[in-house]
């Protein structure tokens, strides 16, 4: 804004938006996705970061199931269930699963960033083995994000990225 002309800047208003409160989100999600069980609605609200748009997108595009798989794989660290991981990677690599791929990798990055933030503030996290060394956790988070960004989006690449990301996370969790 400082690089704008003063005549333009004088006409700008600052609008600060905050995330919605959980009870407001609960009411909205109940209205827009009435088929969700209370348990699923609570899980969706927990991963929506106070955004009704994110909640609706995740709720209508299989985000809950993808998050359960991502969080299950993360919570098992430092052990990786290779069979489960390969099944998950195969699912995301199938033709027509590009949206699931984007959602799953976004959820993975989100879960890692939340765990790092919690650990940095001295709070407990379900990913304690991974974030006990914050420098290493941030390094592997960057690596995972780079792997996703560099992927060319082909089925083979998507599978290799998922496998590479979780094996990097496994190494980091082992110390």
mmCIF file of C-alpha atoms in Angstrom:
data_model
loop_
_atom_site.group_PDB
_atom_site.id
_atom_site.type_symbol
_atom_site.label_atom_id
_atom_site.label_comp_id
_atom_site.label_asym_id
_atom_site.label_seq_id
_atom_site.Cartn_x
_atom_site.Cartn_y
_atom_site.Cartn_z
ATOM 1 C CA UNK A 1 0.000 0.000 0.000
ATOM 2 C CA UNK A 2 2.854 2.442 0.604
ATOM 3 C CA UNK A 3 3.824 2.340 -3.072
ATOM 4 C CA UNK A 4 0.348 3.508 -4.093
ATOM 5 C CA UNK A 5 -0.310 7.117 -4.919
ATOM 6 C CA UNK A 6 -1.573 9.158 -1.943
ATOM 7 C CA UNK A 7 -4.838 9.862 -3.787
ATOM 8 C CA UNK A 8 -5.455 6.110 -4.097
ATOM 9 C CA UNK A 9 -4.266 5.325 -0.573
ATOM 10 C CA UNK A 10 -6.694 7.864 0.905
ATOM 11 C CA UNK A 11 -9.603 5.852 -0.543
ATOM 12 C CA UNK A 12 -8.523 2.499 0.845
ATOM 13 C CA UNK A 13 -10.156 1.021 3.906
ATOM 14 C CA UNK A 14 -8.571 -1.676 5.998
ATOM 15 C CA UNK A 15 -10.815 -4.676 6.536
ATOM 16 C CA UNK A 16 -9.558 -7.148 9.124
ATOM 17 C CA UNK A 17 -11.214 -10.542 8.970
ATOM 18 C CA UNK A 18 -10.844 -13.131 11.689
ATOM 19 C CA UNK A 19 -11.559 -16.849 11.540
ATOM 20 C CA UNK A 20 -15.092 -17.839 12.463
ATOM 21 C CA UNK A 21 -15.681 -19.164 15.956
ATOM 22 C CA UNK A 22 -16.218 -22.919 16.190
ATOM 23 C CA UNK A 23 -19.859 -22.555 17.263
ATOM 24 C CA UNK A 24 -20.578 -20.328 14.235
ATOM 25 C CA UNK A 25 -18.815 -22.795 11.976
ATOM 26 C CA UNK A 26 -20.765 -25.657 13.505
ATOM 27 C CA UNK A 27 -24.051 -23.909 12.778
ATOM 28 C CA UNK A 28 -23.047 -23.130 9.179
ATOM 29 C CA UNK A 29 -21.670 -26.595 8.467
ATOM 30 C CA UNK A 30 -24.863 -28.105 9.910
ATOM 31 C CA UNK A 31 -26.896 -25.984 7.491
ATOM 32 C CA UNK A 32 -24.794 -26.661 4.384
ATOM 33 C CA UNK A 33 -23.761 -30.272 5.074
ATOM 34 C CA UNK A 34 -26.646 -31.714 7.113
ATOM 35 C CA UNK A 35 -25.662 -35.291 6.238
ATOM 36 C CA UNK A 36 -22.522 -35.112 8.398
ATOM 37 C CA UNK A 37 -22.568 -36.824 11.758
ATOM 38 C CA UNK A 38 -21.689 -34.687 14.788
ATOM 39 C CA UNK A 39 -18.308 -36.478 14.950
ATOM 40 C CA UNK A 40 -17.541 -35.734 11.290
ATOM 41 C CA UNK A 41 -18.733 -32.154 11.687
ATOM 42 C CA UNK A 42 -16.377 -31.657 14.664
ATOM 43 C CA UNK A 43 -13.476 -33.164 12.695
ATOM 44 C CA UNK A 44 -14.241 -30.927 9.721
ATOM 45 C CA UNK A 45 -14.373 -27.827 11.905
ATOM 46 C CA UNK A 46 -11.032 -28.764 13.472
ATOM 47 C CA UNK A 47 -9.296 -28.826 10.073
ATOM 48 C CA UNK A 48 -11.052 -25.815 8.550
ATOM 49 C CA UNK A 49 -9.081 -23.113 10.402
ATOM 50 C CA UNK A 50 -12.221 -21.062 10.994
ATOM 51 C CA UNK A 51 -13.077 -20.861 7.296
ATOM 52 C CA UNK A 52 -16.504 -21.893 6.081
ATOM 53 C CA UNK A 53 -15.172 -22.044 2.520
ATOM 54 C CA UNK A 54 -12.443 -24.465 3.524
ATOM 55 C CA UNK A 55 -14.902 -26.502 5.594
ATOM 56 C CA UNK A 56 -17.351 -26.820 2.697
ATOM 57 C CA UNK A 57 -14.603 -27.650 0.204
ATOM 58 C CA UNK A 58 -13.146 -30.334 2.456
ATOM 59 C CA UNK A 59 -16.571 -31.654 3.384
ATOM 60 C CA UNK A 60 -17.724 -32.045 -0.202
ATOM 61 C CA UNK A 61 -14.463 -33.259 -1.752
ATOM 62 C CA UNK A 62 -13.496 -36.130 0.511
ATOM 63 C CA UNK A 63 -11.270 -34.039 2.743
ATOM 64 C CA UNK A 64 -12.311 -35.797 5.937
ATOM 65 C CA UNK A 65 -11.281 -39.213 4.643
ATOM 66 C CA UNK A 66 -8.035 -37.849 3.233
ATOM 67 C CA UNK A 67 -7.240 -36.094 6.509
ATOM 68 C CA UNK A 68 -7.895 -39.256 8.484
ATOM 69 C CA UNK A 69 -5.443 -41.112 6.270
ATOM 70 C CA UNK A 70 -2.804 -38.358 6.417
ATOM 71 C CA UNK A 71 -3.113 -37.943 10.188
ATOM 72 C CA UNK A 72 -3.081 -41.714 10.716
ATOM 73 C CA UNK A 73 0.157 -42.033 8.770
ATOM 74 C CA UNK A 74 1.680 -39.072 10.620
ATOM 75 C CA UNK A 75 0.646 -40.296 14.064
ATOM 76 C CA UNK A 76 2.279 -43.681 13.399
ATOM 77 C CA UNK A 77 5.686 -42.019 13.006
ATOM 78 C CA UNK A 78 8.474 -42.903 13.534
ATOM 79 C CA UNK A 79 7.159 -46.201 12.234
ATOM 80 C CA UNK A 80 5.734 -46.186 8.740
ATOM 81 C CA UNK A 81 3.206 -48.792 7.725
ATOM 82 C CA UNK A 82 4.657 -49.320 4.250
ATOM 83 C CA UNK A 83 1.643 -51.242 2.983
ATOM 84 C CA UNK A 84 -0.797 -48.552 4.123
ATOM 85 C CA UNK A 85 1.448 -45.826 2.730
ATOM 86 C CA UNK A 86 1.705 -47.520 -0.672
ATOM 87 C CA UNK A 87 -2.086 -47.994 -0.788
ATOM 88 C CA UNK A 88 -2.574 -44.316 -0.020
ATOM 89 C CA UNK A 89 0.026 -43.250 -2.593
ATOM 90 C CA UNK A 90 -1.575 -45.535 -5.202
ATOM 91 C CA UNK A 91 -4.964 -43.983 -4.516
ATOM 92 C CA UNK A 92 -3.625 -40.461 -5.010
ATOM 93 C CA UNK A 93 -1.713 -41.489 -8.143
ATOM 94 C CA UNK A 94 -4.742 -42.870 -9.974
ATOM 95 C CA UNK A 95 -5.936 -40.959 -13.030
ATOM 96 C CA UNK A 96 -8.684 -38.535 -12.115
ATOM 97 C CA UNK A 97 -7.433 -38.096 -8.537
ATOM 98 C CA UNK A 98 -5.755 -34.735 -9.044
ATOM 99 C CA UNK A 99 -8.163 -32.965 -6.658
ATOM 100 C CA UNK A 100 -7.575 -35.607 -3.987
ATOM 101 C CA UNK A 101 -3.821 -35.220 -4.536
ATOM 102 C CA UNK A 102 -3.998 -31.447 -4.040
ATOM 103 C CA UNK A 103 -6.205 -31.819 -0.969
ATOM 104 C CA UNK A 104 -4.065 -34.537 0.627
ATOM 105 C CA UNK A 105 -0.793 -32.655 0.091
ATOM 106 C CA UNK A 106 -2.344 -29.438 1.413
ATOM 107 C CA UNK A 107 -3.576 -31.292 4.500
ATOM 108 C CA UNK A 108 -0.152 -32.849 5.005
ATOM 109 C CA UNK A 109 1.519 -29.455 4.850
ATOM 110 C CA UNK A 110 -1.139 -27.958 7.133
ATOM 111 C CA UNK A 111 -0.761 -30.728 9.738
ATOM 112 C CA UNK A 112 3.029 -30.359 9.723
ATOM 113 C CA UNK A 113 2.871 -26.575 10.077
ATOM 114 C CA UNK A 114 0.392 -26.853 12.961
ATOM 115 C CA UNK A 115 2.615 -29.360 14.772
ATOM 116 C CA UNK A 116 5.675 -27.146 14.286
ATOM 117 C CA UNK A 117 3.761 -24.096 15.526
ATOM 118 C CA UNK A 118 2.504 -25.975 18.592
ATOM 119 C CA UNK A 119 5.976 -27.267 19.434
ATOM 120 C CA UNK A 120 7.490 -23.806 18.966
ATOM 121 C CA UNK A 121 5.056 -22.480 21.571
ATOM 122 C CA UNK A 122 5.764 -25.336 23.980
ATOM 123 C CA UNK A 123 2.406 -27.023 23.422
ATOM 124 C CA UNK A 124 1.968 -30.754 23.096
ATOM 125 C CA UNK A 125 1.268 -32.263 19.706
ATOM 126 C CA UNK A 126 0.402 -35.706 18.427
ATOM 127 C CA UNK A 127 3.490 -35.441 16.232
ATOM 128 C CA UNK A 128 5.922 -35.077 19.139
ATOM 129 C CA UNK A 129 8.550 -37.483 17.715
ATOM 130 C CA UNK A 130 8.692 -35.405 14.547
ATOM 131 C CA UNK A 131 8.922 -31.953 16.130
ATOM 132 C CA UNK A 132 11.173 -32.632 19.114
ATOM 133 C CA UNK A 133 13.935 -30.986 17.046
ATOM 134 C CA UNK A 134 12.277 -27.946 15.518
ATOM 135 C CA UNK A 135 15.114 -27.190 13.119
ATOM 136 C CA UNK A 136 14.839 -30.678 11.634
ATOM 137 C CA UNK A 137 11.027 -30.505 11.534
ATOM 138 C CA UNK A 138 11.069 -27.206 9.636
ATOM 139 C CA UNK A 139 13.691 -28.588 7.266
ATOM 140 C CA UNK A 140 11.611 -31.665 6.446
ATOM 141 C CA UNK A 141 8.438 -29.554 6.134
ATOM 142 C CA UNK A 142 10.242 -27.414 3.541
ATOM 143 C CA UNK A 143 11.419 -30.561 1.771
ATOM 144 C CA UNK A 144 7.881 -31.947 1.609
ATOM 145 C CA UNK A 145 6.566 -28.650 0.233
ATOM 146 C CA UNK A 146 9.369 -28.568 -2.342
ATOM 147 C CA UNK A 147 8.638 -32.148 -3.420
ATOM 148 C CA UNK A 148 4.991 -31.287 -3.971
ATOM 149 C CA UNK A 149 5.792 -28.061 -5.801
ATOM 150 C CA UNK A 150 8.304 -29.742 -8.107
ATOM 151 C CA UNK A 151 6.011 -32.628 -8.978
ATOM 152 C CA UNK A 152 4.913 -32.580 -12.591
ATOM 153 C CA UNK A 153 1.530 -33.948 -11.561
ATOM 154 C CA UNK A 154 1.756 -37.258 -13.389
ATOM 155 C CA UNK A 155 0.530 -40.393 -11.653
ATOM 156 C CA UNK A 156 4.044 -41.765 -11.191
ATOM 157 C CA UNK A 157 5.324 -38.460 -9.841
ATOM 158 C CA UNK A 158 2.443 -38.140 -7.383
ATOM 159 C CA UNK A 159 3.127 -41.588 -5.956
ATOM 160 C CA UNK A 160 6.852 -40.910 -5.648
ATOM 161 C CA UNK A 161 6.211 -37.584 -3.918
ATOM 162 C CA UNK A 162 3.911 -39.186 -1.323
ATOM 163 C CA UNK A 163 6.383 -41.979 -0.657
ATOM 164 C CA UNK A 164 9.360 -39.602 -0.554
ATOM 165 C CA UNK A 165 7.555 -37.209 1.776
ATOM 166 C CA UNK A 166 6.549 -39.841 4.315
ATOM 167 C CA UNK A 167 9.921 -41.576 4.269
ATOM 168 C CA UNK A 168 11.596 -38.192 4.865
ATOM 169 C CA UNK A 169 9.189 -37.622 7.751
ATOM 170 C CA UNK A 170 10.007 -41.078 9.117
ATOM 171 C CA UNK A 171 13.749 -40.323 9.062
ATOM 172 C CA UNK A 172 13.170 -36.990 10.797
ATOM 173 C CA UNK A 173 10.970 -38.574 13.484
ATOM 174 C CA UNK A 174 13.672 -41.136 14.232
ATOM 175 C CA UNK A 175 16.112 -38.340 14.885
#
